[in-house]
């Protein structure tokens, strides 16, 4: 009886090993295939090989870069062509990211997912490589024609009279803001929005066609967990998101957990991710707005973030200063 059980157990292990080996071989044979349900730059590349996906992206998104961007100020205008700043579609990078998302998890999980026809819901942002040096050289040339220094009022005594010169404000091109706008136009000429975050004054501003559209009061990262400064773009958008708790010391026993939407989830209503776990989201801690209180994210009131969300699609530039 004992021998029969041993033989039976060994047979089961052999069947499992053979099955696992078959699934491993199947998964390995699809290492160059993108999982169904993945988009790149808004283009569906699910089920395509890397080479085929690259071709589809080049044909679908490449022509957008050839349109150039016109910068206008009053009656004056300047045109920058994609070639002038070495702007090229980052198809290779997008395909690599799509493959990385496709290969997440174990070989067993991936094989079962593919055999069942399940989708991976993932959106790879549109990537555009460019020459920062050439882009800012163009912006510098525009600034030289627009910038003018501020002049202070002066009073010069002349005998019994006082000769006065009135003051006037100066004009200066916001170079990083303009760079973000140009890159946004190259990626998607239909978009007209840019977000700027003023950490010092706890303000998020939404700009449309370079005109201020909305100003919101926000909370930013506290000391030691500051919201990172820099130029970013929206790379993740979610409605009623779960909280993927970072593996950080401040998270304590929650580190690494996923908190689903509900009372325990501090990420309320909407999520606009832009950098390494940092993002814009709603909060019910209204008293924290106008302060440095978060762990690096930008907090907004729930009505405000619900208003902002539909106005900022993927790739919207975000400048944190």
PDB file of N, CA, C and O in Angstrom, residues 195-200 203-205 207 218 220 227 274 280 298 318-321:
ATOM      1  N   UNK A 195      -0.110  71.920 -16.894  1.00  0.00           N
ATOM      2  CA  UNK A 195      -0.308  72.072 -15.452  1.00  0.00           C
ATOM      3  C   UNK A 195       0.996  72.569 -14.835  1.00  0.00           C
ATOM      4  O   UNK A 195       2.076  72.049 -15.139  1.00  0.00           O
ATOM      5  N   UNK A 196       0.908  73.588 -13.988  1.00  0.00           N
ATOM      6  CA  UNK A 196       2.061  74.026 -13.201  1.00  0.00           C
ATOM      7  C   UNK A 196       1.708  73.924 -11.722  1.00  0.00           C
ATOM      8  O   UNK A 196       0.572  74.191 -11.326  1.00  0.00           O
ATOM      9  N   UNK A 197       2.694  73.527 -10.934  1.00  0.00           N
ATOM     10  CA  UNK A 197       2.490  73.354  -9.493  1.00  0.00           C
ATOM     11  C   UNK A 197       3.458  74.270  -8.758  1.00  0.00           C
ATOM     12  O   UNK A 197       4.678  74.150  -8.896  1.00  0.00           O
ATOM     13  N   UNK A 198       2.913  75.198  -8.015  1.00  0.00           N
ATOM     14  CA  UNK A 198       3.672  76.169  -7.230  1.00  0.00           C
ATOM     15  C   UNK A 198       3.702  75.656  -5.797  1.00  0.00           C
ATOM     16  O   UNK A 198       2.753  75.872  -5.025  1.00  0.00           O
ATOM     17  N   UNK A 199       4.812  74.975  -5.442  1.00  0.00           N
ATOM     18  CA  UNK A 199       4.883  74.366  -4.110  1.00  0.00           C
ATOM     19  C   UNK A 199       4.929  75.417  -3.006  1.00  0.00           C
ATOM     20  O   UNK A 199       4.362  75.207  -1.921  1.00  0.00           O
ATOM     21  N   UNK A 200       5.605  76.522  -3.257  1.00  0.00           N
ATOM     22  CA  UNK A 200       5.769  77.531  -2.211  1.00  0.00           C
ATOM     23  C   UNK A 200       4.445  78.158  -1.792  1.00  0.00           C
ATOM     24  O   UNK A 200       4.263  78.523  -0.630  1.00  0.00           O
ATOM     25  N   UNK A 203      -0.332  76.079  -4.829  1.00  0.00           N
ATOM     26  CA  UNK A 203      -1.272  76.332  -5.911  1.00  0.00           C
ATOM     27  C   UNK A 203      -0.980  75.422  -7.108  1.00  0.00           C
ATOM     28  O   UNK A 203       0.173  75.247  -7.502  1.00  0.00           O
ATOM     29  N   UNK A 204      -2.028  74.847  -7.651  1.00  0.00           N
ATOM     30  CA  UNK A 204      -1.955  74.138  -8.927  1.00  0.00           C
ATOM     31  C   UNK A 204      -2.691  74.992  -9.949  1.00  0.00           C
ATOM     32  O   UNK A 204      -3.839  75.385  -9.709  1.00  0.00           O
ATOM     33  N   UNK A 205      -2.019  75.281 -11.057  1.00  0.00           N
ATOM     34  CA  UNK A 205      -2.634  76.118 -12.089  1.00  0.00           C
ATOM     35  C   UNK A 205      -2.770  75.320 -13.381  1.00  0.00           C
ATOM     36  O   UNK A 205      -1.825  74.641 -13.806  1.00  0.00           O
ATOM     37  N   UNK A 207      -3.358  75.707 -17.372  1.00  0.00           N
ATOM     38  CA  UNK A 207      -3.232  76.685 -18.442  1.00  0.00           C
ATOM     39  C   UNK A 207      -3.816  76.113 -19.723  1.00  0.00           C
ATOM     40  O   UNK A 207      -3.574  74.959 -20.059  1.00  0.00           O
ATOM     41  N   UNK A 218      -3.858  73.407  -3.059  1.00  0.00           N
ATOM     42  CA  UNK A 218      -3.402  72.023  -2.937  1.00  0.00           C
ATOM     43  C   UNK A 218      -2.579  71.837  -1.663  1.00  0.00           C
ATOM     44  O   UNK A 218      -2.218  72.802  -0.990  1.00  0.00           O
ATOM     45  N   UNK A 220       1.104  69.800  -0.620  1.00  0.00           N
ATOM     46  CA  UNK A 220       2.290  69.221  -1.251  1.00  0.00           C
ATOM     47  C   UNK A 220       3.042  68.371  -0.236  1.00  0.00           C
ATOM     48  O   UNK A 220       2.625  68.232   0.915  1.00  0.00           O
ATOM     49  N   UNK A 227       7.487  66.916  -2.662  1.00  0.00           N
ATOM     50  CA  UNK A 227       7.080  66.650  -4.044  1.00  0.00           C
ATOM     51  C   UNK A 227       8.260  66.990  -4.946  1.00  0.00           C
ATOM     52  O   UNK A 227       8.808  68.090  -4.856  1.00  0.00           O
ATOM     53  N   UNK A 274       2.425  61.068 -12.229  1.00  0.00           N
ATOM     54  CA  UNK A 274       3.382  61.731 -13.106  1.00  0.00           C
ATOM     55  C   UNK A 274       4.832  61.381 -12.832  1.00  0.00           C
ATOM     56  O   UNK A 274       5.693  61.612 -13.678  1.00  0.00           O
ATOM     57  N   UNK A 280      -1.271  63.339  -8.571  1.00  0.00           N
ATOM     58  CA  UNK A 280      -2.300  64.268  -8.115  1.00  0.00           C
ATOM     59  C   UNK A 280      -3.540  63.453  -7.779  1.00  0.00           C
ATOM     60  O   UNK A 280      -3.959  62.607  -8.578  1.00  0.00           O
ATOM     61  N   UNK A 298       0.393  65.348  -4.684  1.00  0.00           N
ATOM     62  CA  UNK A 298      -0.358  66.597  -4.688  1.00  0.00           C
ATOM     63  C   UNK A 298      -1.797  66.272  -4.302  1.00  0.00           C
ATOM     64  O   UNK A 298      -2.459  65.493  -4.984  1.00  0.00           O
ATOM     65  N   UNK A 318       3.462  68.596 -16.897  1.00  0.00           N
ATOM     66  CA  UNK A 318       3.331  69.067 -15.523  1.00  0.00           C
ATOM     67  C   UNK A 318       4.685  69.637 -15.106  1.00  0.00           C
ATOM     68  O   UNK A 318       5.688  68.926 -15.104  1.00  0.00           O
ATOM     69  N   UNK A 319       4.701  70.917 -14.754  1.00  0.00           N
ATOM     70  CA  UNK A 319       5.931  71.538 -14.269  1.00  0.00           C
ATOM     71  C   UNK A 319       5.786  71.816 -12.787  1.00  0.00           C
ATOM     72  O   UNK A 319       4.906  72.561 -12.359  1.00  0.00           O
ATOM     73  N   UNK A 320       6.658  71.181 -11.983  1.00  0.00           N
ATOM     74  CA  UNK A 320       6.648  71.351 -10.530  1.00  0.00           C
ATOM     75  C   UNK A 320       7.802  72.272 -10.169  1.00  0.00           C
ATOM     76  O   UNK A 320       8.976  71.957 -10.408  1.00  0.00           O
ATOM     77  N   UNK A 321       7.464  73.427  -9.618  1.00  0.00           N
ATOM     78  CA  UNK A 321       8.498  74.389  -9.263  1.00  0.00           C
ATOM     79  C   UNK A 321       8.368  74.861  -7.823  1.00  0.00           C
ATOM     80  O   UNK A 321       7.511  74.434  -7.092  1.00  0.00           O
TER      81      UNK A 321
END
